[in-house]
Short mmCIF file of C-alpha atoms and ligand atoms in Angstrom, two decimals:
data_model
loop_
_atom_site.label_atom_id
_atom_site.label_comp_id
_atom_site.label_asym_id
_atom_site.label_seq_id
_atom_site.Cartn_x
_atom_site.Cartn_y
_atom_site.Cartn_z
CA UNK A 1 -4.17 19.51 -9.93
CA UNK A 2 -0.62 18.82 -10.86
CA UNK A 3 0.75 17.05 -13.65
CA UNK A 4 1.82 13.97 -13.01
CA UNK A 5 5.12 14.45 -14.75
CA UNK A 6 5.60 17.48 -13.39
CA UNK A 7 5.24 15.91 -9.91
CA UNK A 8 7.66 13.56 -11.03
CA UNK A 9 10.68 15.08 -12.22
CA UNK A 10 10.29 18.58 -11.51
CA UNK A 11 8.22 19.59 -7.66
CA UNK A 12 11.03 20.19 -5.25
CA UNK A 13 13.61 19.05 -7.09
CA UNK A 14 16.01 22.48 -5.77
CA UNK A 15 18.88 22.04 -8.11
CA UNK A 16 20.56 25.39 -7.80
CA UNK A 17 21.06 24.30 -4.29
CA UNK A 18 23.02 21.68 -5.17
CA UNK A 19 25.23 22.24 -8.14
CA UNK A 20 22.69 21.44 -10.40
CA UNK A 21 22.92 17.61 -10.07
CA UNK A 22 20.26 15.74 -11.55
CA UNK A 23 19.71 13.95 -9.40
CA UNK A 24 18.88 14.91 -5.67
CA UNK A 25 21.53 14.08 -3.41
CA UNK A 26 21.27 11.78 -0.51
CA UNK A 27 21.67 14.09 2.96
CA UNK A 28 22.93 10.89 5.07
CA UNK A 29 23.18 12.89 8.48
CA UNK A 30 21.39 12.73 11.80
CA UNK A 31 21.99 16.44 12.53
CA UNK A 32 21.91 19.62 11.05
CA UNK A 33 24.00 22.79 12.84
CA UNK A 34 23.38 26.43 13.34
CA UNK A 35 25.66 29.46 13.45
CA UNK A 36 23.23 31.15 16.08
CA UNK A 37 21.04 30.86 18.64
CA UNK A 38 18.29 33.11 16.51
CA UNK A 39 19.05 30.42 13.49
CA UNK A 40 18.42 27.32 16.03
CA UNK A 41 15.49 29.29 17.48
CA UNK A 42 13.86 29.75 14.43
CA UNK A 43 14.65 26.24 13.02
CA UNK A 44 13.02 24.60 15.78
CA UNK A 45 9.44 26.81 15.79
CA UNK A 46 9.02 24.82 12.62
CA UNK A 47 10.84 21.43 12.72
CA UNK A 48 8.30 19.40 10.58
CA UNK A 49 9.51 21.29 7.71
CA UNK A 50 13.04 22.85 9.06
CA UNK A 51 16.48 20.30 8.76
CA UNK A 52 16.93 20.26 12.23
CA UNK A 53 17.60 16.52 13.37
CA UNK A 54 16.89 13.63 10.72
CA UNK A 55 13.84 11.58 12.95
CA UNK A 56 12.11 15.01 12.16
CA UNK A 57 13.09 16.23 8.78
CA UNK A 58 15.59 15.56 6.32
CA UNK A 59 15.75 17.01 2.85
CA UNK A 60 15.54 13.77 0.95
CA UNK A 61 12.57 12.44 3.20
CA UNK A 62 11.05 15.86 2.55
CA UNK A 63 11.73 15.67 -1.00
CA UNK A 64 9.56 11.96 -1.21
CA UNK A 65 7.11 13.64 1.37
CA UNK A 66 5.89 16.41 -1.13
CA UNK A 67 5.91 14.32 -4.33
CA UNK A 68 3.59 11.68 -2.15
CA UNK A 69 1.15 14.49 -1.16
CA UNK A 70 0.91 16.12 -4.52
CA UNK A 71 0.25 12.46 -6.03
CA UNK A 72 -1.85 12.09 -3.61
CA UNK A 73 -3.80 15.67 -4.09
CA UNK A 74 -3.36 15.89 -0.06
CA UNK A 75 -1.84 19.12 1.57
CA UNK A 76 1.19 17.07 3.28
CA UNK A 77 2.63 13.49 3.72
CA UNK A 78 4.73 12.07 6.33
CA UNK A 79 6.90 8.86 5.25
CA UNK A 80 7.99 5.96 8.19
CA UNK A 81 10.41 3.20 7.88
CA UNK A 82 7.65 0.75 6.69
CA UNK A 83 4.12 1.07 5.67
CA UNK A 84 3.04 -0.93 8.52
CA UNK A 85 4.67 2.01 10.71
CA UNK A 86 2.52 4.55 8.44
CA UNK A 87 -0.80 2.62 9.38
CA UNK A 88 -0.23 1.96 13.08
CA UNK A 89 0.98 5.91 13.38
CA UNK A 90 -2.32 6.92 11.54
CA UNK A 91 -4.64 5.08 13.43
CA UNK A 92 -2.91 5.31 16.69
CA UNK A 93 -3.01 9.26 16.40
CA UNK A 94 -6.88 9.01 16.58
CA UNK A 95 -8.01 6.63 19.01
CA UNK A 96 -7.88 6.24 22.57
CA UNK A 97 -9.15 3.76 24.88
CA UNK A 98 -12.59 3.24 24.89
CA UNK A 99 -13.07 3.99 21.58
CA UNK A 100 -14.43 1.40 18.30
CA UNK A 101 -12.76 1.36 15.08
CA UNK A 102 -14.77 -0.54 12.14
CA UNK A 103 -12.33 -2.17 9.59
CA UNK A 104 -12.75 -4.07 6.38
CA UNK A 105 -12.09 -8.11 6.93
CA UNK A 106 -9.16 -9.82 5.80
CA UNK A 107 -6.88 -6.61 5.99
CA UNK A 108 -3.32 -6.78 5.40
CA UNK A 109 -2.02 -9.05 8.02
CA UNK A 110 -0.19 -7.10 10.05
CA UNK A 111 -2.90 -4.10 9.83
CA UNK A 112 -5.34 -6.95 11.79
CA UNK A 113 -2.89 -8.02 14.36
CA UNK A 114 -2.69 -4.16 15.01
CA UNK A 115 -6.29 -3.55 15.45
CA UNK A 116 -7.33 -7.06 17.07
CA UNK A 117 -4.74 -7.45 19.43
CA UNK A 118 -2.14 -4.36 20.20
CA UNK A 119 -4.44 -1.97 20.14
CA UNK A 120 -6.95 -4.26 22.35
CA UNK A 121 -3.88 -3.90 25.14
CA UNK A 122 -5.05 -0.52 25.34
CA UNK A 123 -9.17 -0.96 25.47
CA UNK A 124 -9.74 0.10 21.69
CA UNK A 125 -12.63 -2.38 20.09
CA UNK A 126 -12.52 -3.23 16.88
CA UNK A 127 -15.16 -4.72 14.65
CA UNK A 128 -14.42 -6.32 11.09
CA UNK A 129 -17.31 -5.98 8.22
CA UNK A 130 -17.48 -7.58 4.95
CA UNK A 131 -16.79 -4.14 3.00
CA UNK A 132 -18.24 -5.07 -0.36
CA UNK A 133 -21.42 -3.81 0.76
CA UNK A 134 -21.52 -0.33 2.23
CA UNK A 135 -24.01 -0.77 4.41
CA UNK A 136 -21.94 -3.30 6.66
CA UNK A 137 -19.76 0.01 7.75
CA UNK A 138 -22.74 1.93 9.17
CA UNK A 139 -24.53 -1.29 10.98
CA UNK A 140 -21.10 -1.93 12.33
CA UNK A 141 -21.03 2.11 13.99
CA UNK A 142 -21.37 2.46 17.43
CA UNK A 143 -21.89 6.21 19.49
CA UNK A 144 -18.14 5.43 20.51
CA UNK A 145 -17.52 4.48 16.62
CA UNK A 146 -14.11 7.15 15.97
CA UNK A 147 -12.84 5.87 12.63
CA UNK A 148 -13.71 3.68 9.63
CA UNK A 149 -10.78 1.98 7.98
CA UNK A 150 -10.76 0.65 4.31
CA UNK A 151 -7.92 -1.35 2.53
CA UNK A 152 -9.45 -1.32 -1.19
CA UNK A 153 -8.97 -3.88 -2.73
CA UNK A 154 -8.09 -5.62 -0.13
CA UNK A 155 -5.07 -8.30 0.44
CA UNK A 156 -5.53 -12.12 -1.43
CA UNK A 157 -9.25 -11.83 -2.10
CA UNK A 158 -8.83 -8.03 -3.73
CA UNK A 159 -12.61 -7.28 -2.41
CA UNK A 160 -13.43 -3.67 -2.89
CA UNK A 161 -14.97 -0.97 -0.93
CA UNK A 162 -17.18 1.68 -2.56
CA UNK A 163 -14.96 4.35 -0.88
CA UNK A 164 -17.71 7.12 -1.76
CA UNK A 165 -20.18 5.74 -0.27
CA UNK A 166 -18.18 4.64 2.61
CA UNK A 167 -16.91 8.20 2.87
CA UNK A 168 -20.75 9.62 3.07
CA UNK A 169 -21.31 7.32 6.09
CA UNK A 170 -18.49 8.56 7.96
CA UNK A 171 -19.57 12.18 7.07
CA UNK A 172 -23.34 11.10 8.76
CA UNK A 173 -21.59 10.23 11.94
CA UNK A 174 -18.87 12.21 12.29
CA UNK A 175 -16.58 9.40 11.85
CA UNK A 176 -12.29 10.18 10.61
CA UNK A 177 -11.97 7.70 7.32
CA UNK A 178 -8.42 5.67 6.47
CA UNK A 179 -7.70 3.86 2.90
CA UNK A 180 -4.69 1.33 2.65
CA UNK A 181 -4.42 2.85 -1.06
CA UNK A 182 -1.10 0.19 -1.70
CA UNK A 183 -2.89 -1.99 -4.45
CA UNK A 184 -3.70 1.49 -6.60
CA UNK A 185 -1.04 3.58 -6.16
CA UNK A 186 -2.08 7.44 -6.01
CA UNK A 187 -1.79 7.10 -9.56
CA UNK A 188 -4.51 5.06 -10.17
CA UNK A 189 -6.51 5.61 -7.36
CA UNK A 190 -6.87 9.20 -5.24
CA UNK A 191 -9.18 8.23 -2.31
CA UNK A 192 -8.54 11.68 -0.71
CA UNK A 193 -10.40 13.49 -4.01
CA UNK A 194 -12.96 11.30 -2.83
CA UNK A 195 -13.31 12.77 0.82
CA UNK A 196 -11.03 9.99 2.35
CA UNK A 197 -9.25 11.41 5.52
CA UNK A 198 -6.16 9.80 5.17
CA UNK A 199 -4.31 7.48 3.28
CA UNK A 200 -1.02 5.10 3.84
CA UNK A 201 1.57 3.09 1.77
CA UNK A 202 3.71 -0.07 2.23
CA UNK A 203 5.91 1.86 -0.47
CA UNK A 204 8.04 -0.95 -0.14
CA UNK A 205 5.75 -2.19 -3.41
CA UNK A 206 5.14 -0.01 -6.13
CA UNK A 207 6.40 2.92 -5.16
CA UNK A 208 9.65 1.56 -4.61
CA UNK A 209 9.18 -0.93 -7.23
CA UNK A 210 12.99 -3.07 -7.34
CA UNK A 211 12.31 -4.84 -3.94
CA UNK A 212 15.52 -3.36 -2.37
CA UNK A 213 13.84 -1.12 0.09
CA UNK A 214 11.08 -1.34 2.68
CA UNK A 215 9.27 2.22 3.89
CA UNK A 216 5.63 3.71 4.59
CA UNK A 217 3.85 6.86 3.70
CA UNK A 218 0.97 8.47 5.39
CA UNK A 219 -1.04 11.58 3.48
CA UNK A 220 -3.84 14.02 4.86
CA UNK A 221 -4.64 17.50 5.73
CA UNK A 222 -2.11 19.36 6.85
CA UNK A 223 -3.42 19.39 10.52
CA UNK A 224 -3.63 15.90 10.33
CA UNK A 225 -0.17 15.63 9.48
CA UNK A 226 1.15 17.97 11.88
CA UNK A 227 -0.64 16.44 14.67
CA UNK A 228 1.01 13.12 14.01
CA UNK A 229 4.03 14.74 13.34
CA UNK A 230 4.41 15.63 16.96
CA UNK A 231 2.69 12.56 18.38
CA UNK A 232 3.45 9.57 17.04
CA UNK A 233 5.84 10.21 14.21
CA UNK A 234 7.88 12.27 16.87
CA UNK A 235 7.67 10.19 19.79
CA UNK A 236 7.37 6.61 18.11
CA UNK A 237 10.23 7.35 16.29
CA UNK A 238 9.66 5.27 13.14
CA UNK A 239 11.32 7.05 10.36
CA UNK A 240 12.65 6.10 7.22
CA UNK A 241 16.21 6.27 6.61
CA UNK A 242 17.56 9.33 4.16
CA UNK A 243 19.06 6.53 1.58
CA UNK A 244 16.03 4.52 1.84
CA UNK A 245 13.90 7.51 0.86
CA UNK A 246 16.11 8.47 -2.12
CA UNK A 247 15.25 4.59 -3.47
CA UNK A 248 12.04 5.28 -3.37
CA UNK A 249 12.29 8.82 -5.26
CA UNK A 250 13.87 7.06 -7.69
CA UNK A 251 11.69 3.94 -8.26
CA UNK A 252 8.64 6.59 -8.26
CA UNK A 253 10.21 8.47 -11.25
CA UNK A 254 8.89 5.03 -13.29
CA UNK A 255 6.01 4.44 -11.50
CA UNK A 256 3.75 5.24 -14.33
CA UNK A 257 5.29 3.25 -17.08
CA UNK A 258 5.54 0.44 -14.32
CA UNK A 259 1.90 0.10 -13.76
CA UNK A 260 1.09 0.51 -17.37
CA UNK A 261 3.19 -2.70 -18.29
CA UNK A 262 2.09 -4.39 -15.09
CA UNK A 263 -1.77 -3.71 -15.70
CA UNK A 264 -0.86 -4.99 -19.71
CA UNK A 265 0.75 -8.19 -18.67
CA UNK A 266 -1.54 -8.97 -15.54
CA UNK A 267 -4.50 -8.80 -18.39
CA UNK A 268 -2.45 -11.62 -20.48
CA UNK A 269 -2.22 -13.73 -17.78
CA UNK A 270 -5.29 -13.81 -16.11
CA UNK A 271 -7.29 -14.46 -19.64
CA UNK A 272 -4.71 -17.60 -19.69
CA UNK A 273 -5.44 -18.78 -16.42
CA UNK A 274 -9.53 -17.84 -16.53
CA UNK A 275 -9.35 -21.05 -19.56
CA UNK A 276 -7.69 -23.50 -17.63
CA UNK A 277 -9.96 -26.19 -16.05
CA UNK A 278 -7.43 -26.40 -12.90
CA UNK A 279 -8.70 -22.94 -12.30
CA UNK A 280 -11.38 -23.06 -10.44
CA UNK A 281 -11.89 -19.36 -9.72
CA UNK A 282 -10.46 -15.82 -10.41
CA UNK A 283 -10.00 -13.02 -7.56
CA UNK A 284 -9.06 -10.27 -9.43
CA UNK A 285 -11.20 -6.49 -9.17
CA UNK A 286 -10.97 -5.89 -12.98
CA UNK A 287 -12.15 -8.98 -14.79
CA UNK A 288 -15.28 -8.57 -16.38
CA UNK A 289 -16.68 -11.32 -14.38
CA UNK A 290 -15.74 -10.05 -11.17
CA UNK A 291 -19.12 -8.88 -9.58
CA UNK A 292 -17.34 -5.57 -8.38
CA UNK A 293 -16.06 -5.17 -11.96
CA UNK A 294 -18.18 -1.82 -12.69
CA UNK A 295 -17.01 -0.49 -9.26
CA UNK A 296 -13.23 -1.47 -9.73
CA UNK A 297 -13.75 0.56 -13.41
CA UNK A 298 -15.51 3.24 -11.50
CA UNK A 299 -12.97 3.70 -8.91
CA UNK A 300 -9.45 2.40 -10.58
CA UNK A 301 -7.60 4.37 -13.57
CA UNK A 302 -6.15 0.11 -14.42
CA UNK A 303 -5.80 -2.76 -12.94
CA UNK A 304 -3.19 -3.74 -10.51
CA UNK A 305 -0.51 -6.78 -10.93
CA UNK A 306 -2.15 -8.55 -8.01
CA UNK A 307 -4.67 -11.07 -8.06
CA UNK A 308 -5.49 -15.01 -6.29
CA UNK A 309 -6.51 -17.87 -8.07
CA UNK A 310 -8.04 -20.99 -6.36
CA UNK A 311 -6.73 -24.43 -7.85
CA UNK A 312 -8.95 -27.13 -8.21
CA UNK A 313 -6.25 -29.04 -6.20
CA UNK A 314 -5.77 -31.12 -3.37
CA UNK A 315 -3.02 -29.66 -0.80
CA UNK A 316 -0.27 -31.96 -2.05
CA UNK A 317 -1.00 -31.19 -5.81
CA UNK A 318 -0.82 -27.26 -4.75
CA UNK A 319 2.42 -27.48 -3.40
CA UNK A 320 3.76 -29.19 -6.37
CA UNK A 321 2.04 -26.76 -8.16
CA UNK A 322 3.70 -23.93 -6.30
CA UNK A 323 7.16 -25.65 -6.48
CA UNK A 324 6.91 -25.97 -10.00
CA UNK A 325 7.26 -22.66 -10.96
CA UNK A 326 10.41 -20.92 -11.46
CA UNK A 327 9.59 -17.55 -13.29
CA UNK A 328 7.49 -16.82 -10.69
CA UNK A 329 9.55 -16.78 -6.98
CA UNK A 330 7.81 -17.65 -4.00
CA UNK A 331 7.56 -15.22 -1.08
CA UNK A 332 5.89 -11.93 0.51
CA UNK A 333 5.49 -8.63 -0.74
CA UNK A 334 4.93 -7.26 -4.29
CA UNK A 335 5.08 -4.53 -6.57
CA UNK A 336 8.88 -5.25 -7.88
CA UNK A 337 10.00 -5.71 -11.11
CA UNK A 338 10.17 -10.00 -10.34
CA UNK A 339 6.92 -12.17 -10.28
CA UNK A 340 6.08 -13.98 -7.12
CA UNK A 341 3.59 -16.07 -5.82
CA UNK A 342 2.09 -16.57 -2.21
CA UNK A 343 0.61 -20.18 -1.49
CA UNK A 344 -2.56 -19.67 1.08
CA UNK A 345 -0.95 -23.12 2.20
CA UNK A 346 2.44 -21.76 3.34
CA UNK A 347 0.87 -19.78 6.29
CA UNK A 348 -0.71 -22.68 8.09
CA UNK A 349 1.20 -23.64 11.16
CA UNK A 350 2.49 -19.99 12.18
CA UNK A 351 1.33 -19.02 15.01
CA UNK A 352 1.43 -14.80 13.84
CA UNK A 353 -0.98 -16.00 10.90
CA UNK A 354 -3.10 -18.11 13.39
CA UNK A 355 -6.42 -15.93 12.35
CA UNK A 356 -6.19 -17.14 8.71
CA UNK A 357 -9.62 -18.19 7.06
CA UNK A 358 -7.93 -18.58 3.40
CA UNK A 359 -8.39 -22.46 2.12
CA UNK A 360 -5.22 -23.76 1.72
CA UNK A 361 -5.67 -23.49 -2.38
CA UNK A 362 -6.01 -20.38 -2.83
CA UNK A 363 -2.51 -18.27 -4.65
CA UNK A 364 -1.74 -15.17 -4.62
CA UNK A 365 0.20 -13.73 -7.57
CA UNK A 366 1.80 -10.35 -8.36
CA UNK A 367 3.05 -9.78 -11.77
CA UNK A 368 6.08 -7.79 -12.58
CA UNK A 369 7.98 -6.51 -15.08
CA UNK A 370 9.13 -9.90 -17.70
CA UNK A 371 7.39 -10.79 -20.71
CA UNK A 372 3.64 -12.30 -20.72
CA UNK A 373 4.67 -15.03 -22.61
CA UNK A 374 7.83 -16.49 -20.01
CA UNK A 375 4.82 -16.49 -17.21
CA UNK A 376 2.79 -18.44 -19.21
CA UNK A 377 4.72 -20.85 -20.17
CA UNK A 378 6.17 -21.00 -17.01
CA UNK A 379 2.71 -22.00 -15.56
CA UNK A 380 1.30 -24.27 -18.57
CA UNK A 381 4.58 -26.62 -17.38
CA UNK A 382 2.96 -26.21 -13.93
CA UNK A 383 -0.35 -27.15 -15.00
CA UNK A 384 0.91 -30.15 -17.04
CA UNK A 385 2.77 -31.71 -14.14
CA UNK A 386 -0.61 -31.63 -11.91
CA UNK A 387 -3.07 -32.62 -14.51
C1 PLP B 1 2.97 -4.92 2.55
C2 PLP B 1 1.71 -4.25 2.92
C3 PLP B 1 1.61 -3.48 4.08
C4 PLP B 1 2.75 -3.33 5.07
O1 PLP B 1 3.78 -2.62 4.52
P1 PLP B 1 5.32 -2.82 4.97
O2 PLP B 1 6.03 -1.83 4.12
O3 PLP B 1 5.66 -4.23 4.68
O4 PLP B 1 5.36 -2.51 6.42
C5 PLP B 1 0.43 -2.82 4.34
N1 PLP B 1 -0.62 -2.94 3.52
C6 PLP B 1 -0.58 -3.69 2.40
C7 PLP B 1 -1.77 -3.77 1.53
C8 PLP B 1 0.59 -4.37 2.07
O5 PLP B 1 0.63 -5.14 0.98
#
């Protein structure tokens, strides 16, 4: 296994090749050119790995591609323009019609719409389990059953999956196994050391980590990867831009001293909010009282800056609630250096988020990189104003 830092600052990083910059340039070009027809030959025997044309490879994509995998412990990565891109290209690649996919509930939005309704266009089932209990997977499998897919924890309610022993039941029936491993980060969480198939980013969170760039990254084997390398990475076309990629080599280079001060903070402010009585209850894998704490412990290095709370609130005091704050923002995503919140409440009445089941006082928060004590004061004025 490599070091961490090593991965970090040193795996790829060709400097002699050019002029010993630091920093990796960015190679903003579409095309690459040969002097031959031998040189053009031989570039394209091998274009996953050969500059040849940028929706294939590109040296700074390439660059983010190995330090992924080797994070990762996987033989290769692929990255996409988004992580949704990542997950639809990794599940796509293995299923074709008439075949059953069983997937933890209350994925990432997007990652149900994908599974319940485009890939329903083109006669895939799909059946949703409660994954905190193994078992649910395998009474879920059918003989047409081609691939198990986990998102641990998962989005707002942070449920876990106990990916071993998910992973053993895939093994039994010859199932293909995909973790959305976006909460842990490979750094505190390697589901492929754990016999995981395949796993995918939205590195638009903590990979990236400033919230100025969206893109997705997919590891596995490397037969995996080449096989979706010239199906639907290829042919879908979904690629993340050269300039896009360099952001997120760079926001990965403080990845670890991110999550350290995110997983510091996030403990501050959940003990605060676990003592208020306008707290009615905690969603968050590594409290102690979480009933998957031992398994969070077991399976996470730390916890994660995400968590929900559900306010002892009526919908009108939650909004105010919501509105109140102003450390925190309010919007989507996570993983940045800012604070946010997502109100349950603001997704009622859009028709793409129809399928919610989330009460309408439940909040989702994701805590960045500012000072424990501005949050909490920021929310004790919140609290006050409600009481
Ligand atoms: C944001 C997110 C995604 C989608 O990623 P994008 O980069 O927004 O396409 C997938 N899974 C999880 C858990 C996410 O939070």
């Amino acid at each position: 296994m490599s070091d961490i830092s090593f991965i970090l600052n040193e795996l790829g990083e060709e400097r002699q090749q050019y002029y010993q910059a630091t920093v990796p340039p960015i190679f903003q070009t579409s095309n690459f050119v040969f002097r031959n027809v031998e040189m053009m030959r031989n570039a394209l025997k091998n274009e996953s790995s050969t500059p040849f044309y940028t929706r294939g490879n590109n040296p700074t994509i390439d660059l983010l591609n190995k330090k992924m995998a080797a994070l990762e412990q996987a033989e290769a990565a692929l990255s996409f323009g988004s992580g949704s891109a990542a997950v639809a290209a990794a599940v796509m690649n293995n299923v074709q019609a008439g075949d059953h996919v069983v997937c933890v509930q209350k994925p990432y939005s997007w990652t149900y719409k994908l599974l319940a309704v485009l890939l329903a266009k083109f006669g895939v089932q799909v059946t949703f389990v409660d994954g905190t209990k193994a078992r649910n997977f395998e009474k879920a499998i059918q003989p047409n059953t081609k691939l198990l897919f986990l998102e641990s924890p998962n989005s707002f309610t942070f449920e876990l999956q106990d990916i071993a022993a998910v992973v053993k039941i895939a093994k039994k029936h010859n199932c293909l196994t995909i973790i959305d491993n976006s909460y842990a980060t490979p750094l505190n969480q390697t589901p492929i050391t754990m016999g995981i198939d395949m796993t995918v980013h939205s590195a638009t969170k903590y990979i990236c980590g400033h919230s100025d760039a969206v893109g997705g990254v997919l590891c596995s084997s490397q037969a995996m990867i080449d096989k979706i390398f010239a199906g639907e990475f290829m042919t879908l076309g979904g690629i993340i831009s050269p300039f896009n990629a360099w952001l997120l080599l760079r926001g990965l280079r403080t990845l670890p001293i991110r999550l350290k001060r995110v997983a510091k903070t996030t403990k501050k402010v959940v003990k605060f909010l676990k003592d208020q009585d306008l707290v009615e209850k905690i969603y968050y894998p590594h409290d102690k009282k979480n009933p998957q704490y031992d398994l969070a412990k077991k399976q996470m290095k730390q916890g994660g800056g995400q968590f929900s709370i559900l306010l002892k609130a009526d919908l009108a005091q939650t909004e105010k609630f919501c509105n109140s704050l102003s450390r925190f923002l309010m919007g989507a995503s996570w993983g940045g250096y800012e604070s946010l919140i997502f109100p349950a409440c603001a997704l009622y009445d859009s028709a793409n988020y129809a399928n919610t089941t989330l009460p309408y006082n439940i909040i989702r928060f994701y805590i960045g990189l500012e000072d424990a004590d501005l949050l909490i004061a920021d929310l004790k004025q919140a609290f006050a104003l409600i009481e």
